[in-house]
CSV table of C-alpha atoms and ligand atoms in Angstrom, one decimal:
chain,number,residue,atom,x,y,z
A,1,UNK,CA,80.9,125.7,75.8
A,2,UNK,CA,77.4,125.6,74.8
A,3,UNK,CA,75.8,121.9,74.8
A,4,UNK,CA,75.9,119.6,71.4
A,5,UNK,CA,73.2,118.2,70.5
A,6,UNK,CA,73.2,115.0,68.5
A,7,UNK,CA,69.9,113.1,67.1
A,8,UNK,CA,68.2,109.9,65.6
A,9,UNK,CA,65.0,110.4,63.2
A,10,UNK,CA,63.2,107.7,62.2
A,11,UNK,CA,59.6,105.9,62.6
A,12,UNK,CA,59.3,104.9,64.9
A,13,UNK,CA,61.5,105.2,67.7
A,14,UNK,CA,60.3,104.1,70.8
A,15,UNK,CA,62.7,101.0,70.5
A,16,UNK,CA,65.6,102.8,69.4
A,17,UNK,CA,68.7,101.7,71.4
A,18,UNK,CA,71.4,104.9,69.9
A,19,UNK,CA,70.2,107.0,73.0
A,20,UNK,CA,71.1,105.3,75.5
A,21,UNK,CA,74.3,104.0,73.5
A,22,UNK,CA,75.4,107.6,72.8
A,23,UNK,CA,74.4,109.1,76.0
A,24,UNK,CA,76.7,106.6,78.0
A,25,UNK,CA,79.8,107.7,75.6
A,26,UNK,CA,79.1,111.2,75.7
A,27,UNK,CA,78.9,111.0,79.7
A,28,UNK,CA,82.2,108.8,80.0
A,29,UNK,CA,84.1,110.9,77.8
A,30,UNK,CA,83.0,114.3,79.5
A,31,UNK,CA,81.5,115.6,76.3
A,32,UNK,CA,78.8,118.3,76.9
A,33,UNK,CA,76.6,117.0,74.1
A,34,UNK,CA,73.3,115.4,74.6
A,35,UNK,CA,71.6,112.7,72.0
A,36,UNK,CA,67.9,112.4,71.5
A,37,UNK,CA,65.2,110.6,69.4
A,38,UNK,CA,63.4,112.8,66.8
A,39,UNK,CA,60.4,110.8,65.6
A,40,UNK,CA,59.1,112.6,62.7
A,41,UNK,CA,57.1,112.3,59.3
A,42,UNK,CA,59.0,112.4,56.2
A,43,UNK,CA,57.7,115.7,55.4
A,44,UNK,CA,59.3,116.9,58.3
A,45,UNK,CA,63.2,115.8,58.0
A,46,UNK,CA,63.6,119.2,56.1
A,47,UNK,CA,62.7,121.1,59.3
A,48,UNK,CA,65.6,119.0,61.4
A,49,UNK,CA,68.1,119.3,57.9
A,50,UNK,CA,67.7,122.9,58.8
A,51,UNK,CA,68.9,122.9,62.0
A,52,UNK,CA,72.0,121.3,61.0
A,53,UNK,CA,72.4,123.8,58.6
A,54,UNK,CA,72.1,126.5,61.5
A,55,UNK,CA,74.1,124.5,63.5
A,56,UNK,CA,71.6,123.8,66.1
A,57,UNK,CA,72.1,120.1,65.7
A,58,UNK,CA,75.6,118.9,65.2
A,59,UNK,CA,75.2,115.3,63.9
A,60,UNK,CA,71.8,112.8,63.5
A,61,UNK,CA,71.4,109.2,62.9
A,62,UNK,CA,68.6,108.2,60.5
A,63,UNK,CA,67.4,105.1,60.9
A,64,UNK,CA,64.3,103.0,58.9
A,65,UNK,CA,62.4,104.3,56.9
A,66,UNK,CA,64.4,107.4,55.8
A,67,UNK,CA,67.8,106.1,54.8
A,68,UNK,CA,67.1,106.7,51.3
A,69,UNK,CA,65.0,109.5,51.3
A,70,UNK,CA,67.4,111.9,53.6
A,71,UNK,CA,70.2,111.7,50.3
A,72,UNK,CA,68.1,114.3,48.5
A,73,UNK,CA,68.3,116.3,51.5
A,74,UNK,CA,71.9,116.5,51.5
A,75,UNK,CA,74.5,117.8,49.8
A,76,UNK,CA,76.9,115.6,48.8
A,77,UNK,CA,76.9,111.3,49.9
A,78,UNK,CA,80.6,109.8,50.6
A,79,UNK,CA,82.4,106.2,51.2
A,80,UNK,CA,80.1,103.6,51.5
A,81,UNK,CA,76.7,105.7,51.4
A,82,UNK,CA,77.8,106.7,47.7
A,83,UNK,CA,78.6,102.5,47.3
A,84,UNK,CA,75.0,101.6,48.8
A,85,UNK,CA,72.9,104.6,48.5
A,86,UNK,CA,72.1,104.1,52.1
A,87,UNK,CA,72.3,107.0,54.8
A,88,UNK,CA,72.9,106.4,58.7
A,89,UNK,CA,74.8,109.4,59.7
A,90,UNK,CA,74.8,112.9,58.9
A,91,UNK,CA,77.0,115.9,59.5
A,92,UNK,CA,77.9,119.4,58.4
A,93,UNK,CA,81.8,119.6,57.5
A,94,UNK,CA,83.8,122.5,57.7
A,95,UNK,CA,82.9,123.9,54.5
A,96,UNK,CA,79.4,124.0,55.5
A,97,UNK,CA,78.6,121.2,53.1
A,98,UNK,CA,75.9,118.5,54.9
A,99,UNK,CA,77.4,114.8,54.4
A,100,UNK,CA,76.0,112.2,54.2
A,101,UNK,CA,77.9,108.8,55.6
A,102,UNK,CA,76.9,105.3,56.1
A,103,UNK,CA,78.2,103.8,59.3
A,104,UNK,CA,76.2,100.7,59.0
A,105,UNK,CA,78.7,98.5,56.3
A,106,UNK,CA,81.3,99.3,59.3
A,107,UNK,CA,79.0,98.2,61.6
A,108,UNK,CA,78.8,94.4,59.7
A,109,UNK,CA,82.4,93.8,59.0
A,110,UNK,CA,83.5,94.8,62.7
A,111,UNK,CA,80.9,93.3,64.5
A,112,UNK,CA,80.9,90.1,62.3
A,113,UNK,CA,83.4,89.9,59.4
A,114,UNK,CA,86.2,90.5,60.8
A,115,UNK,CA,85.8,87.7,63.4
A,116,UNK,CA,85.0,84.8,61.0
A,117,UNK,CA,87.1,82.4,59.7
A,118,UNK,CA,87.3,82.8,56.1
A,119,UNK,CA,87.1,79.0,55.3
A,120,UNK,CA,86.6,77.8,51.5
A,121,UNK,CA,82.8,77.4,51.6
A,122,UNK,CA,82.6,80.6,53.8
A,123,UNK,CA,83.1,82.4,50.4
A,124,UNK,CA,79.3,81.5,49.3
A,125,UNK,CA,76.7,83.9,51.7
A,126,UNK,CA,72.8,84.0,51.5
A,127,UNK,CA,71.2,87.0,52.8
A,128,UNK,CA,67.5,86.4,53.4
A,129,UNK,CA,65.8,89.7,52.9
A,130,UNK,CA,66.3,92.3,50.8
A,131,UNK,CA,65.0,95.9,52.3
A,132,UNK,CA,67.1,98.9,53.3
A,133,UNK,CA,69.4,97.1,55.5
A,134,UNK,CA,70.4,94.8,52.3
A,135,UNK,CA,72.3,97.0,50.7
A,136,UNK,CA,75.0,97.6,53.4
A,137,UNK,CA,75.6,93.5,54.1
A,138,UNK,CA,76.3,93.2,50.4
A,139,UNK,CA,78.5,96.0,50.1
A,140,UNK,CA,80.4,94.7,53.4
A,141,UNK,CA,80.6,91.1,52.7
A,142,UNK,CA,82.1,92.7,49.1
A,143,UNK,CA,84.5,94.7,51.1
A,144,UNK,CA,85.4,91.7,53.0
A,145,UNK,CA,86.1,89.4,49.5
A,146,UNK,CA,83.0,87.6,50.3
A,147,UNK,CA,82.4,86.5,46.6
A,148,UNK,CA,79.3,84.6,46.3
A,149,UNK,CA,76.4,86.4,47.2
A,150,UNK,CA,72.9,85.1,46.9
A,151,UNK,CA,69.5,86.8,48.3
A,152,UNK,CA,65.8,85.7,48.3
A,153,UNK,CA,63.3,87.9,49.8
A,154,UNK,CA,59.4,87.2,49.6
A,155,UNK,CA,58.7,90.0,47.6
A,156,UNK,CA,61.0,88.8,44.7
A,157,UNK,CA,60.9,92.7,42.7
A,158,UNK,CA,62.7,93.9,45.4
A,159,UNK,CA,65.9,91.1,45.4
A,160,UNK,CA,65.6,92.0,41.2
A,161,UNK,CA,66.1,95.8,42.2
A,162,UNK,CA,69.2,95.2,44.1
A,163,UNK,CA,70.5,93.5,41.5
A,164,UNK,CA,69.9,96.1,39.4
A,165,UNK,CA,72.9,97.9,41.6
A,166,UNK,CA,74.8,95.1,42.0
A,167,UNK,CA,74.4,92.8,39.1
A,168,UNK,CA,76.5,89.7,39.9
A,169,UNK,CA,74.2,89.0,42.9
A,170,UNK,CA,72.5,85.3,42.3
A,171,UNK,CA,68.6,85.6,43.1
A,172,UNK,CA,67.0,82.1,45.2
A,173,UNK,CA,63.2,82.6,45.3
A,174,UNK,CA,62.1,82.9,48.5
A,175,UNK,CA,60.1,79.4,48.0
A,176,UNK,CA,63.0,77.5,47.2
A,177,UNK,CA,65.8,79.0,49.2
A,178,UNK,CA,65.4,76.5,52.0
A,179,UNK,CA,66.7,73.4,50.0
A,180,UNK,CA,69.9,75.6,49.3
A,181,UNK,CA,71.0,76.3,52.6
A,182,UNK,CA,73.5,73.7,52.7
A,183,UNK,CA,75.6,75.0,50.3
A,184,UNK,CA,76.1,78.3,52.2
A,185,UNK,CA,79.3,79.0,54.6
A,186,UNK,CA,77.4,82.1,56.2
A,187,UNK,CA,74.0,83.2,56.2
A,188,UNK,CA,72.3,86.1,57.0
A,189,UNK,CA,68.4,87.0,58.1
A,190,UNK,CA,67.9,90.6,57.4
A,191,UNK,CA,64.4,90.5,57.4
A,192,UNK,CA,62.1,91.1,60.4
A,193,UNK,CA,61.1,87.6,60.9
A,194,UNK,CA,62.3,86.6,64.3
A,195,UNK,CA,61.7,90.1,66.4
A,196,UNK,CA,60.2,90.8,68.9
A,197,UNK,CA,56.0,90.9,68.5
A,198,UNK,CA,56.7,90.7,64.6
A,199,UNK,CA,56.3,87.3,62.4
A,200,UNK,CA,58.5,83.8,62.7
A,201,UNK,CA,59.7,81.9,60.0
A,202,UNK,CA,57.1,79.9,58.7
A,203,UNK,CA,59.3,77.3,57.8
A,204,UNK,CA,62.5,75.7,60.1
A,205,UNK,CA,65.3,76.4,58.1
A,206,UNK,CA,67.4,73.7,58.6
A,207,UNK,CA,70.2,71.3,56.8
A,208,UNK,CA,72.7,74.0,57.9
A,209,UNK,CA,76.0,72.8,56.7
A,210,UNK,CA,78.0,71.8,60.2
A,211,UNK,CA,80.6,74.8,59.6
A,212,UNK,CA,78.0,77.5,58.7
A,213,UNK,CA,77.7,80.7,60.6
A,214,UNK,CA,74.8,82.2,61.0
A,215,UNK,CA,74.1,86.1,61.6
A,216,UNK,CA,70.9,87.6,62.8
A,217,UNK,CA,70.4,91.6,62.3
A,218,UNK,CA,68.1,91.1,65.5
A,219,UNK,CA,68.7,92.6,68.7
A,220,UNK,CA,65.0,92.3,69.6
A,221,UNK,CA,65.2,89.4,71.3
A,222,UNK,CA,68.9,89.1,71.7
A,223,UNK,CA,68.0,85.3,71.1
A,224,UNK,CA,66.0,84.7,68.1
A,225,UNK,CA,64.5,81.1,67.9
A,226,UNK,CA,66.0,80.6,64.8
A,227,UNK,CA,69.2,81.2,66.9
A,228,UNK,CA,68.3,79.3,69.7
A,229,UNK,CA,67.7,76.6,67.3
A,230,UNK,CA,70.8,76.6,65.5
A,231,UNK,CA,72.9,76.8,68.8
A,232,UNK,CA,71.5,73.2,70.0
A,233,UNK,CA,73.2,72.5,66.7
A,234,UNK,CA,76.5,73.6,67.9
A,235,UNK,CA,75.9,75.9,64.6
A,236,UNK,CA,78.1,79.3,65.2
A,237,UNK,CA,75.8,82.3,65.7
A,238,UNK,CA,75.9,86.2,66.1
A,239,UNK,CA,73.2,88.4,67.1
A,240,UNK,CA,72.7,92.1,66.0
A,241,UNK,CA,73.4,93.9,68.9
A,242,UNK,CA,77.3,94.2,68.0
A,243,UNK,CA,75.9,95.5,64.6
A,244,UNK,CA,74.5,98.0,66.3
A,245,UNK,CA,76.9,99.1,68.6
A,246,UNK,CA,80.0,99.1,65.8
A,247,UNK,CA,77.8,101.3,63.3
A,248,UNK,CA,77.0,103.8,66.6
A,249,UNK,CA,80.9,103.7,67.5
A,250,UNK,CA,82.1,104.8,63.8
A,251,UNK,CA,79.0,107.5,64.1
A,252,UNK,CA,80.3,108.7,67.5
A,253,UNK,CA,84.1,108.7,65.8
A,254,UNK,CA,82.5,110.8,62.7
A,255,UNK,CA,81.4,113.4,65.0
A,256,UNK,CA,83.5,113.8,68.1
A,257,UNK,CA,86.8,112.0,66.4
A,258,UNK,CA,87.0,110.3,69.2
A,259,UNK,CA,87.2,106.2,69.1
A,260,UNK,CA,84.2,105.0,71.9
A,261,UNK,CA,85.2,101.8,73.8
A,262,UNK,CA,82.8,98.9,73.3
A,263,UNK,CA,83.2,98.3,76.7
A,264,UNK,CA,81.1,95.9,79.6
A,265,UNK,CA,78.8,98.1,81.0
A,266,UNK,CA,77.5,99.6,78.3
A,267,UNK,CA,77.0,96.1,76.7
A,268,UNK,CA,75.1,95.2,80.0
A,269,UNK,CA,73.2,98.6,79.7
A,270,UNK,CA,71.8,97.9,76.4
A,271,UNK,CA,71.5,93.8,76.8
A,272,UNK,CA,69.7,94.8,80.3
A,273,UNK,CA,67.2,97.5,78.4
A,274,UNK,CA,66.2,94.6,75.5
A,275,UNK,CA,65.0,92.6,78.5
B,1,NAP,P1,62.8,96.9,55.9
B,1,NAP,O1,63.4,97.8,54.9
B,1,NAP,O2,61.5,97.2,56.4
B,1,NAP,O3,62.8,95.4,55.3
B,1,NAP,C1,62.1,94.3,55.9
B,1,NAP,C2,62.5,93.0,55.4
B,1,NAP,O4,61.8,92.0,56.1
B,1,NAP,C3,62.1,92.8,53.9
B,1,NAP,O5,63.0,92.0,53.2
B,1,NAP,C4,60.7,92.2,54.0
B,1,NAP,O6,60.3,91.4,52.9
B,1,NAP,C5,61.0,91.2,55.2
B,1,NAP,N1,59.8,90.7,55.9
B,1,NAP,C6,59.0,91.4,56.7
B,1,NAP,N2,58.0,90.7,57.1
B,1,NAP,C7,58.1,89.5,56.5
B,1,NAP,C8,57.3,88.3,56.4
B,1,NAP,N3,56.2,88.2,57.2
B,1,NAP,N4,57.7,87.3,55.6
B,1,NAP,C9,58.8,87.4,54.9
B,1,NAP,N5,59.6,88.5,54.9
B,1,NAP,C10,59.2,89.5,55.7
B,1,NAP,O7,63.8,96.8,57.1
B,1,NAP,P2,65.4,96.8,57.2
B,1,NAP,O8,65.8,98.2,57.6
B,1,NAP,O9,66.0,96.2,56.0
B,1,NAP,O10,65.6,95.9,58.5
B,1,NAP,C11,65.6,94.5,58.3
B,1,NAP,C12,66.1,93.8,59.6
B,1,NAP,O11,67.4,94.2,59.8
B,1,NAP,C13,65.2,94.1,60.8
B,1,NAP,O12,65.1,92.9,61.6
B,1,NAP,C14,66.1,95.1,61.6
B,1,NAP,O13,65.9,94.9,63.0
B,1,NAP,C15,67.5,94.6,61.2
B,1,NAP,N6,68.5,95.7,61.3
B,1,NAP,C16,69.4,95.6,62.3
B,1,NAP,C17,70.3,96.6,62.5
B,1,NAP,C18,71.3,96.5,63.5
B,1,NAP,O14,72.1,97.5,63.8
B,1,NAP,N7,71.4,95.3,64.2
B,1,NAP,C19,70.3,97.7,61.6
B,1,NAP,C20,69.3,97.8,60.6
B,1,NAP,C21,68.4,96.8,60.5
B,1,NAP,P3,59.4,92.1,51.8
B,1,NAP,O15,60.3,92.9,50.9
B,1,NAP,O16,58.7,91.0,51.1
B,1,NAP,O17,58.4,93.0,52.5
């Protein structure tokens, strides 16, 4: 049978961890496919749409900055991409009809939510950030009955636009949101502060309440400072490599229906590549 082949697109994509992620799956379960990055210019995701049209390209990832723009692209959005207007994961069904899926709010809740302890003050989360990852952790701490959401983000139109889709989200300025922090049960930094060669946080976040969990979306170092920080606090932490793997696993499952193991060595290969 004629090789598959499977892609990411985005910009850029020199850091993109999916290839190595998917090429270990595809090699373990004997699947004659191969998965590559596609770094292109918006004006040219029409040329790779028409290729899965053909059938040239079975399946693509889209990672930032294209996981809105790709929707007019396609032909119809489904589950949670319709919830979050937020595209990871693209496919041609067999009605020839190119879908649009998002594997990302999977991604949160199996990496994360599913794994902590839904105490009382748990129900109240902050997410600091509010750009195209933001959508998908609201929509999965909904999906998880994670009631009270706030957000503060620096540029404060974008926290009112997200509100916009999902009104009953409470807005902190991005001045003030420090002094709240103690009345959160899980918070959440989905901005880029913290990555690797990008900007810190100008200001320690502390008075974490001594239950609180805290979730980076960073892979890039594995160990954020902020992390670090909050671990000398015996504070509970989660990086985002599991984020990243669960949301690659549901992708792999879309395409192949086949269920990937999260197993050691692949771990090892992707925590050994971010070193
Ligand atoms: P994005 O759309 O570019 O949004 C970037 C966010 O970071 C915005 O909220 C932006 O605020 C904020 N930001 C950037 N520089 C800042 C600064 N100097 N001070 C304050 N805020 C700053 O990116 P995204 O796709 O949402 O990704 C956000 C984070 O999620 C990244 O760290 C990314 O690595 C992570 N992520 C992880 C996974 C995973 O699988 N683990 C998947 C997707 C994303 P403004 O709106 O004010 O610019």
């Amino acid at each position: 049978m004629k090789e598959k082949i499977f892609a990411i697109i985005g910009k850029p994509l020199s850091h993109s961890l999916s290839p190595l992620m998917h090429s270990y799956w595809y090699k373990k379960y004997s699947i004659n496919a191969k998965y590559e990055p596609i770094e292109i210019e918006q004006n040219e995701i029409k040329d790779v749409i028409e290729k899965i049209r053909k059938k040239e390209i079975s399946g693509i990832n889209i990672t930032l900055p294209y996981k809105q723009v790709i929707i007019q692209h396609l032909d119809k959005i489904i589950n949670d991409a319709e919830e979050t207007h937020s595209v990871n994961t693209v496919y041609l069904d067999k009605n020839e009809t190119l879908i649009g899926e998002n594997t990302d709010v999977y991604g949160i809740q199996a990496a994360y939510l599913n794994k902590i302890n839904l105490q009382k003050k748990m129900n109240s989360a902050l997410i600091i950030g509010a750009g195209g990852v933001a959508p998908s952790i609201i929509y999965a701490l909904i999906k998880s009955n994670l009631g009270k959401i706030s957000i503060t983000n620096r540029t404060f139109e974008k926290a009112i636009f997200l509100k916009k889709k999902f009104p009953f989200i409470n807005i902190i300025k991005w001045e003030d949101f420090n002094k709240f922090i103690p009345d959160f049960g899980l918070i959440i930094n989905a901005t880029s502060l913290g990555m690797k060669n990008s900007d810190q946080f100008e200001n320690k976040i502390e008075n974490f309440d001594e239950n609180a969990t805290y979730i980076d979306t960073i892979y890039n170092p594995l160990e954020t400072q902020m992390i670090n920080d909050l671990k000398q606090k015996n504070i509970k932490t989660f990086n985002g490599l599991d984020m990243l793997i669960y949301q690659g696993q549901k992708s792999f499952y879309i395409w192949n229906k086949i269920n990937p193991e999260v197993d050691d060595e692949l771990v090892n290969l992707l925590q050994d590549k971010i070193k």
